[in-house]
């Protein structure tokens, strides 16, 4: 009997074909509601989701024959991992697929911040010609502090090097030192002192750590106070790593020159007082929202689903 896969969120059609060609029966229902999913999930061996579908305990318990949950993209915050583990359901994702898209958005946001592109666009459309007021700064010769030198942090570093920036990197993993050195990046270390050195010496700081209890509000009022006056900060990682209230104050009182946010403590944010800050560039969690990342995520997930059932068959035979 064919293994049945339910695709509950949008993936690329080529990935659906790949799974069908591998002998899986694939049912696509991109807009399925929570209730409909709960009533139908018992018919499937695998469930594919992105961030829209919440794979909660009730869904997992209703999925009597579920063997695999595949989350296309980074993060597993929308899957109840404990419930899945209790039922022996394997959970996979594709964190490797969006690194380039997120790194490119980071570089784009950094350039926009330092050249006031977002402000210039808004003011032109309001009928203003702010040529003198919007004097910017070059990236060349500036120090970029990267917090979290994993996949995305390293892609950002590679691109920033081309702009002739000096790069400092902080990470909790000592193994990153060697990777940093190979790229020509100065690894400041793994300690609190190292983080503070990076905060003090960087002209631009960008966050690329996961959201975890240890990284919650990793950058708050104290850390911002250590930053250079008129430095910039970007959070293209996850909401809650950077304390939004502290950021608001620092932007308002001019301690920092500008900030870019792609991720928020609440999404979409209900606190629109951000809108009054001209030195804040906001994007609606667009990090991996590119055609290329959608295709890469979909293909990686399809391969992982195919591989999972192939291995399952090999075990039986
Ligand atoms: N904006 C978006 O749409 C978007 C898309 C994809 C990923 N992301 C986010 O980007 C971030 C990085 O993703 P990645 O693929 O590079 O992950 P990764 O796992 O490859 O890298 C993360 C790095 O952070 C380091 N780290 C973890 N905890 C730390 C701590 N407490 N202090 C210092 N360093 C720490 C790890 O050692 C690792 O080197 C994640 O938060 C992810 O959720 C955002």
CSV table of C-alpha atoms and ligand atoms in Angstrom, one decimal:
chain,number,residue,atom,x,y,z
A,1,UNK,CA,0.0,0.0,0.0
A,2,UNK,CA,1.3,3.5,-0.9
A,3,UNK,CA,2.3,5.8,2.0
A,4,UNK,CA,0.1,8.8,2.1
A,5,UNK,CA,1.4,12.3,2.6
A,6,UNK,CA,-0.7,15.4,3.4
A,7,UNK,CA,0.7,18.7,2.4
A,8,UNK,CA,-1.0,21.3,4.7
A,9,UNK,CA,1.0,24.4,3.7
A,10,UNK,CA,2.3,25.7,0.4
A,11,UNK,CA,5.3,23.9,-1.0
A,12,UNK,CA,6.6,24.0,-4.6
A,13,UNK,CA,4.8,21.8,-7.1
A,14,UNK,CA,8.1,20.2,-8.2
A,15,UNK,CA,8.6,18.8,-4.8
A,16,UNK,CA,5.1,17.2,-4.9
A,17,UNK,CA,6.0,15.6,-8.2
A,18,UNK,CA,9.3,14.3,-6.7
A,19,UNK,CA,7.4,12.5,-4.0
A,20,UNK,CA,4.8,11.2,-6.4
A,21,UNK,CA,7.5,9.9,-8.7
A,22,UNK,CA,9.0,8.1,-5.6
A,23,UNK,CA,5.8,6.2,-5.2
A,24,UNK,CA,4.1,8.3,-2.4
A,25,UNK,CA,0.5,9.3,-2.6
A,26,UNK,CA,0.4,13.1,-2.0
A,27,UNK,CA,-2.7,15.0,-1.1
A,28,UNK,CA,-2.3,18.8,-1.3
A,29,UNK,CA,-4.6,21.0,0.9
A,30,UNK,CA,-2.7,24.2,1.4
A,31,UNK,CA,-5.5,26.0,3.3
A,32,UNK,CA,-6.7,23.2,5.5
A,33,UNK,CA,-8.2,24.4,8.8
A,34,UNK,CA,-7.2,23.1,12.2
A,35,UNK,CA,-10.5,21.3,12.6
A,36,UNK,CA,-10.4,19.7,9.1
A,37,UNK,CA,-6.8,18.7,9.7
A,38,UNK,CA,-7.8,17.1,13.0
A,39,UNK,CA,-10.5,15.1,11.4
A,40,UNK,CA,-8.4,13.9,8.4
A,41,UNK,CA,-5.0,13.5,9.8
A,42,UNK,CA,-5.6,9.8,10.7
A,43,UNK,CA,-5.6,9.0,7.0
A,44,UNK,CA,-1.9,9.9,6.6
A,45,UNK,CA,1.6,8.6,7.3
A,46,UNK,CA,3.3,11.9,6.9
A,47,UNK,CA,2.3,15.5,7.3
A,48,UNK,CA,4.1,18.4,5.6
A,49,UNK,CA,3.7,21.9,7.0
A,50,UNK,CA,5.4,25.4,7.0
A,51,UNK,CA,4.7,27.9,9.7
A,52,UNK,CA,1.0,28.4,9.1
A,53,UNK,CA,-0.2,25.0,10.4
A,54,UNK,CA,0.1,24.4,14.1
A,55,UNK,CA,0.8,20.8,14.7
A,56,UNK,CA,-0.5,20.7,18.2
A,57,UNK,CA,-1.0,17.8,20.6
A,58,UNK,CA,-4.6,17.2,19.5
A,59,UNK,CA,-3.5,16.9,15.9
A,60,UNK,CA,-0.7,14.5,16.8
A,61,UNK,CA,-2.9,12.4,18.9
A,62,UNK,CA,-5.5,12.2,16.2
A,63,UNK,CA,-2.8,11.1,13.7
A,64,UNK,CA,-3.0,7.4,14.5
A,65,UNK,CA,-0.7,6.3,11.7
A,66,UNK,CA,1.5,9.4,11.5
A,67,UNK,CA,5.2,8.4,11.4
A,68,UNK,CA,6.7,11.7,10.1
A,69,UNK,CA,6.1,15.4,10.5
A,70,UNK,CA,8.1,17.5,8.1
A,71,UNK,CA,8.4,21.2,8.7
A,72,UNK,CA,9.5,23.1,5.6
A,73,UNK,CA,11.8,25.9,6.8
A,74,UNK,CA,13.7,26.8,10.0
A,75,UNK,CA,12.4,26.4,13.6
A,76,UNK,CA,10.0,23.9,15.0
A,77,UNK,CA,8.1,26.2,17.2
A,78,UNK,CA,4.8,25.3,15.5
A,79,UNK,CA,5.2,21.5,16.2
A,80,UNK,CA,4.5,20.0,19.7
A,81,UNK,CA,7.8,18.1,19.9
A,82,UNK,CA,7.0,16.5,23.2
A,83,UNK,CA,3.7,15.1,21.9
A,84,UNK,CA,5.5,13.8,18.7
A,85,UNK,CA,8.2,12.2,20.8
A,86,UNK,CA,5.7,10.4,23.0
A,87,UNK,CA,4.1,8.9,19.9
A,88,UNK,CA,7.5,8.0,18.4
A,89,UNK,CA,6.9,10.3,15.4
A,90,UNK,CA,10.0,11.6,13.6
A,91,UNK,CA,10.2,15.4,13.1
A,92,UNK,CA,12.4,16.9,10.4
A,93,UNK,CA,12.9,20.4,9.0
A,94,UNK,CA,15.0,22.2,6.4
A,95,UNK,CA,17.0,24.9,8.2
A,96,UNK,CA,19.7,24.9,5.6
A,97,UNK,CA,17.5,26.1,2.7
A,98,UNK,CA,17.0,29.8,3.5
A,99,UNK,CA,20.4,30.9,4.7
A,100,UNK,CA,21.3,32.8,1.5
A,101,UNK,CA,17.9,34.6,1.4
A,102,UNK,CA,18.2,35.6,5.0
A,103,UNK,CA,21.8,36.8,4.6
A,104,UNK,CA,20.8,38.8,1.5
A,105,UNK,CA,18.0,40.5,3.3
A,106,UNK,CA,20.3,41.3,6.2
A,107,UNK,CA,22.8,43.0,3.8
A,108,UNK,CA,20.0,44.8,2.0
A,109,UNK,CA,18.6,46.1,5.3
A,110,UNK,CA,22.1,47.1,6.4
A,111,UNK,CA,22.7,49.2,3.3
A,112,UNK,CA,19.2,50.7,3.5
A,113,UNK,CA,19.8,51.7,7.1
A,114,UNK,CA,23.2,53.3,6.5
A,115,UNK,CA,22.1,55.1,3.3
A,116,UNK,CA,18.5,55.9,4.5
A,117,UNK,CA,17.0,54.3,1.4
A,118,UNK,CA,13.7,53.4,3.2
A,119,UNK,CA,13.4,57.0,4.6
A,120,UNK,CA,14.3,58.6,1.3
A,121,UNK,CA,11.6,56.5,-0.5
A,122,UNK,CA,9.0,57.4,2.1
A,123,UNK,CA,9.9,61.1,2.1
A,124,UNK,CA,10.0,61.4,-1.8
A,125,UNK,CA,6.5,59.9,-1.9
A,126,UNK,CA,5.4,62.5,0.7
A,127,UNK,CA,6.6,65.2,-1.8
A,128,UNK,CA,9.8,66.0,0.2
A,129,UNK,CA,13.4,66.4,-1.2
A,130,UNK,CA,15.6,65.7,1.8
A,131,UNK,CA,19.0,65.5,0.0
A,132,UNK,CA,21.0,67.2,2.8
A,133,UNK,CA,19.1,65.6,5.7
A,134,UNK,CA,19.6,62.0,4.4
A,135,UNK,CA,23.4,62.0,4.3
A,136,UNK,CA,24.5,58.4,4.9
A,137,UNK,CA,27.5,56.3,5.8
A,138,UNK,CA,29.6,53.8,3.8
A,139,UNK,CA,29.9,50.2,4.8
A,140,UNK,CA,33.6,50.2,3.8
A,141,UNK,CA,35.9,50.3,6.8
A,142,UNK,CA,33.1,49.9,9.4
A,143,UNK,CA,33.1,47.1,11.9
A,144,UNK,CA,30.3,44.6,11.7
A,145,UNK,CA,29.6,42.5,14.8
A,146,UNK,CA,27.9,39.2,14.1
A,147,UNK,CA,26.2,37.5,17.0
A,148,UNK,CA,25.8,33.8,16.1
A,149,UNK,CA,28.3,32.6,13.4
A,150,UNK,CA,26.2,29.7,12.1
A,151,UNK,CA,24.9,29.1,8.6
A,152,UNK,CA,23.3,32.6,8.2
A,153,UNK,CA,26.0,34.5,10.2
A,154,UNK,CA,28.7,33.0,8.0
A,155,UNK,CA,26.8,34.0,4.8
A,156,UNK,CA,26.4,37.5,6.1
A,157,UNK,CA,30.2,37.6,6.9
A,158,UNK,CA,31.2,36.5,3.4
A,159,UNK,CA,29.1,39.2,1.9
A,160,UNK,CA,30.2,41.9,4.3
A,161,UNK,CA,33.9,41.1,3.6
A,162,UNK,CA,33.2,42.0,-0.1
A,163,UNK,CA,32.1,45.4,1.1
A,164,UNK,CA,35.5,45.7,2.9
A,165,UNK,CA,34.0,45.7,6.4
A,166,UNK,CA,36.0,44.4,9.4
A,167,UNK,CA,34.1,41.5,11.0
A,168,UNK,CA,33.9,40.5,14.6
A,169,UNK,CA,32.0,37.4,15.5
A,170,UNK,CA,30.6,36.1,18.8
A,171,UNK,CA,29.2,32.5,19.3
A,172,UNK,CA,28.8,30.1,22.2
A,173,UNK,CA,30.6,27.4,20.2
A,174,UNK,CA,34.4,27.5,20.4
A,175,UNK,CA,34.5,25.4,17.1
A,176,UNK,CA,33.3,28.6,15.3
A,177,UNK,CA,36.8,30.1,15.9
A,178,UNK,CA,38.4,28.0,13.2
A,179,UNK,CA,35.6,28.7,10.7
A,180,UNK,CA,35.9,32.4,11.5
A,181,UNK,CA,39.6,32.5,11.0
A,182,UNK,CA,39.4,30.7,7.7
A,183,UNK,CA,37.0,33.4,6.5
A,184,UNK,CA,39.1,36.3,7.8
A,185,UNK,CA,36.7,37.1,10.6
A,186,UNK,CA,38.0,38.0,14.1
A,187,UNK,CA,36.3,35.6,16.6
A,188,UNK,CA,36.0,37.5,19.8
A,189,UNK,CA,35.2,34.4,21.9
A,190,UNK,CA,32.4,32.6,23.7
A,191,UNK,CA,32.3,34.5,27.0
A,192,UNK,CA,30.2,37.4,28.3
A,193,UNK,CA,33.3,39.6,28.1
A,194,UNK,CA,33.6,38.6,24.4
A,195,UNK,CA,30.1,39.7,23.7
A,196,UNK,CA,30.7,43.0,25.5
A,197,UNK,CA,33.8,43.6,23.4
A,198,UNK,CA,31.8,43.0,20.2
A,199,UNK,CA,29.1,45.4,21.5
A,200,UNK,CA,31.6,48.1,22.3
A,201,UNK,CA,33.6,47.9,19.1
A,202,UNK,CA,31.0,47.4,16.4
A,203,UNK,CA,29.5,50.1,14.1
A,204,UNK,CA,26.8,47.6,13.0
A,205,UNK,CA,25.5,44.6,15.0
A,206,UNK,CA,23.5,41.8,13.5
A,207,UNK,CA,21.8,38.9,15.3
A,208,UNK,CA,21.9,35.4,14.0
A,209,UNK,CA,21.3,33.1,17.0
A,210,UNK,CA,18.2,30.9,17.6
A,211,UNK,CA,15.5,31.9,20.0
A,212,UNK,CA,16.1,29.9,23.1
A,213,UNK,CA,15.8,30.6,26.9
A,214,UNK,CA,19.5,31.5,26.9
A,215,UNK,CA,19.0,34.0,24.0
A,216,UNK,CA,15.7,35.6,25.2
A,217,UNK,CA,16.4,39.3,25.6
A,218,UNK,CA,20.1,38.6,25.0
A,219,UNK,CA,20.2,42.2,23.8
A,220,UNK,CA,18.5,44.5,26.3
A,221,UNK,CA,18.9,48.0,27.7
A,222,UNK,CA,22.3,47.1,29.4
A,223,UNK,CA,23.8,45.6,26.2
A,224,UNK,CA,22.5,48.6,24.1
A,225,UNK,CA,24.1,50.9,26.6
A,226,UNK,CA,27.5,49.3,25.8
A,227,UNK,CA,27.1,49.8,22.1
A,228,UNK,CA,28.9,52.7,20.3
A,229,UNK,CA,26.9,55.9,20.2
A,230,UNK,CA,25.2,56.0,16.8
A,231,UNK,CA,25.8,52.4,15.9
A,232,UNK,CA,23.1,50.3,14.1
A,233,UNK,CA,21.5,47.0,15.1
A,234,UNK,CA,19.6,44.4,13.0
A,235,UNK,CA,17.4,41.5,14.2
A,236,UNK,CA,16.6,39.2,11.3
A,237,UNK,CA,16.8,36.2,13.6
A,238,UNK,CA,13.7,35.9,15.9
A,239,UNK,CA,11.5,38.2,17.9
A,240,UNK,CA,12.4,38.3,21.6
A,241,UNK,CA,16.2,38.0,21.2
A,242,UNK,CA,16.3,41.8,21.1
A,243,UNK,CA,14.2,43.6,23.8
A,244,UNK,CA,11.9,45.8,21.7
A,245,UNK,CA,11.1,48.2,24.5
A,246,UNK,CA,14.8,48.9,25.1
A,247,UNK,CA,15.3,49.3,21.3
A,248,UNK,CA,12.5,51.8,21.1
A,249,UNK,CA,14.0,53.9,23.9
A,250,UNK,CA,17.5,53.8,22.2
A,251,UNK,CA,16.1,54.8,18.8
A,252,UNK,CA,13.9,57.5,20.4
A,253,UNK,CA,16.8,59.1,22.4
A,254,UNK,CA,19.3,58.7,19.6
A,255,UNK,CA,21.7,56.4,21.4
A,256,UNK,CA,21.7,54.2,18.3
A,257,UNK,CA,21.4,55.6,14.8
A,258,UNK,CA,19.1,53.0,13.3
A,259,UNK,CA,17.7,49.5,13.5
A,260,UNK,CA,16.2,47.0,11.2
A,261,UNK,CA,13.7,44.4,12.4
A,262,UNK,CA,12.4,41.4,10.4
A,263,UNK,CA,11.1,39.5,13.4
A,264,UNK,CA,9.0,40.7,16.3
A,265,UNK,CA,8.0,39.7,19.8
A,266,UNK,CA,4.5,39.5,18.5
A,267,UNK,CA,3.8,38.7,14.9
A,268,UNK,CA,2.2,40.7,13.4
A,269,UNK,CA,3.0,43.3,16.0
A,270,UNK,CA,0.1,45.1,17.6
A,271,UNK,CA,2.3,47.8,19.1
A,272,UNK,CA,2.4,50.3,16.3
A,273,UNK,CA,4.4,52.9,18.1
A,274,UNK,CA,7.3,51.6,16.0
A,275,UNK,CA,5.7,53.4,13.1
A,276,UNK,CA,6.7,56.8,14.6
A,277,UNK,CA,10.4,56.0,14.4
A,278,UNK,CA,11.9,57.1,11.1
A,279,UNK,CA,15.2,55.4,12.0
A,280,UNK,CA,13.6,51.9,12.2
A,281,UNK,CA,13.4,49.8,9.1
A,282,UNK,CA,10.6,47.1,9.4
A,283,UNK,CA,10.0,44.1,7.2
A,284,UNK,CA,7.2,41.6,7.8
A,285,UNK,CA,9.3,38.4,8.5
A,286,UNK,CA,10.6,38.3,5.0
A,287,UNK,CA,13.9,36.5,5.7
A,288,UNK,CA,13.2,33.4,3.7
A,289,UNK,CA,10.4,34.8,1.6
A,290,UNK,CA,12.1,34.3,-1.8
A,291,UNK,CA,11.2,32.1,-4.8
A,292,UNK,CA,14.6,30.4,-4.4
A,293,UNK,CA,14.1,29.6,-0.7
A,294,UNK,CA,10.6,28.2,-1.3
A,295,UNK,CA,12.0,25.8,-4.0
A,296,UNK,CA,15.0,24.8,-1.9
A,297,UNK,CA,12.9,24.2,1.2
A,298,UNK,CA,10.4,22.2,-0.7
A,299,UNK,CA,12.9,20.0,-2.4
A,300,UNK,CA,14.9,19.3,0.8
A,301,UNK,CA,11.7,18.4,2.6
A,302,UNK,CA,10.5,16.1,-0.3
A,303,UNK,CA,13.9,14.4,-0.2
A,304,UNK,CA,13.7,13.9,3.5
A,305,UNK,CA,10.2,12.4,3.3
A,306,UNK,CA,11.2,10.1,0.5
A,307,UNK,CA,14.4,9.0,2.3
A,308,UNK,CA,12.4,8.4,5.5
A,309,UNK,CA,10.0,6.0,3.9
A,310,UNK,CA,12.7,4.3,1.8
A,311,UNK,CA,14.6,3.5,5.1
A,312,UNK,CA,11.4,2.4,6.7
A,313,UNK,CA,10.9,-0.1,3.8
A,314,UNK,CA,14.5,-1.3,4.0
A,315,UNK,CA,14.0,-2.1,7.7
A,316,UNK,CA,10.9,-4.1,7.0
A,317,UNK,CA,12.5,-6.1,4.1
B,1,LIG,N1,14.0,36.1,9.3
B,1,LIG,C1,13.7,34.9,8.9
B,1,LIG,O1,12.8,34.8,8.1
B,1,LIG,C2,14.6,33.8,9.3
B,1,LIG,C3,14.7,32.7,8.4
B,1,LIG,C4,15.6,31.7,8.7
B,1,LIG,C5,16.2,31.7,9.9
B,1,LIG,N2,16.0,32.7,10.8
B,1,LIG,C6,16.7,32.7,12.1
B,1,LIG,O2,18.1,32.9,11.9
B,1,LIG,C7,18.8,32.4,13.1
B,1,LIG,C8,20.1,31.7,12.7
B,1,LIG,O3,19.8,30.6,11.8
B,1,LIG,P1,21.0,29.7,11.3
B,1,LIG,O4,20.4,28.8,10.2
B,1,LIG,O5,22.2,30.5,11.0
B,1,LIG,O6,21.2,28.8,12.6
B,1,LIG,P2,22.6,28.0,13.0
B,1,LIG,O7,22.1,27.0,14.0
B,1,LIG,O8,23.3,27.6,11.8
B,1,LIG,O9,23.4,29.1,13.7
B,1,LIG,C9,23.1,29.7,14.9
B,1,LIG,C10,24.4,30.0,15.7
B,1,LIG,O10,24.1,30.6,16.9
B,1,LIG,C11,24.9,30.1,17.9
B,1,LIG,N3,24.3,30.3,19.2
B,1,LIG,C12,23.3,29.6,19.8
B,1,LIG,N4,23.1,30.0,21.0
B,1,LIG,C13,23.9,31.1,21.2
B,1,LIG,C14,24.1,31.9,22.3
B,1,LIG,N5,23.4,31.8,23.4
B,1,LIG,N6,25.1,32.8,22.2
B,1,LIG,C15,25.8,32.9,21.1
B,1,LIG,N7,25.7,32.1,20.0
B,1,LIG,C16,24.7,31.2,20.1
B,1,LIG,C17,25.1,28.7,17.5
B,1,LIG,O11,26.3,28.1,18.1
B,1,LIG,C18,25.2,28.8,16.0
B,1,LIG,O12,26.6,28.9,15.6
B,1,LIG,C19,17.7,31.6,13.8
B,1,LIG,O13,17.2,32.4,14.9
B,1,LIG,C20,16.7,31.4,12.8
B,1,LIG,O14,15.4,31.2,13.5
B,1,LIG,C21,15.3,33.8,10.5
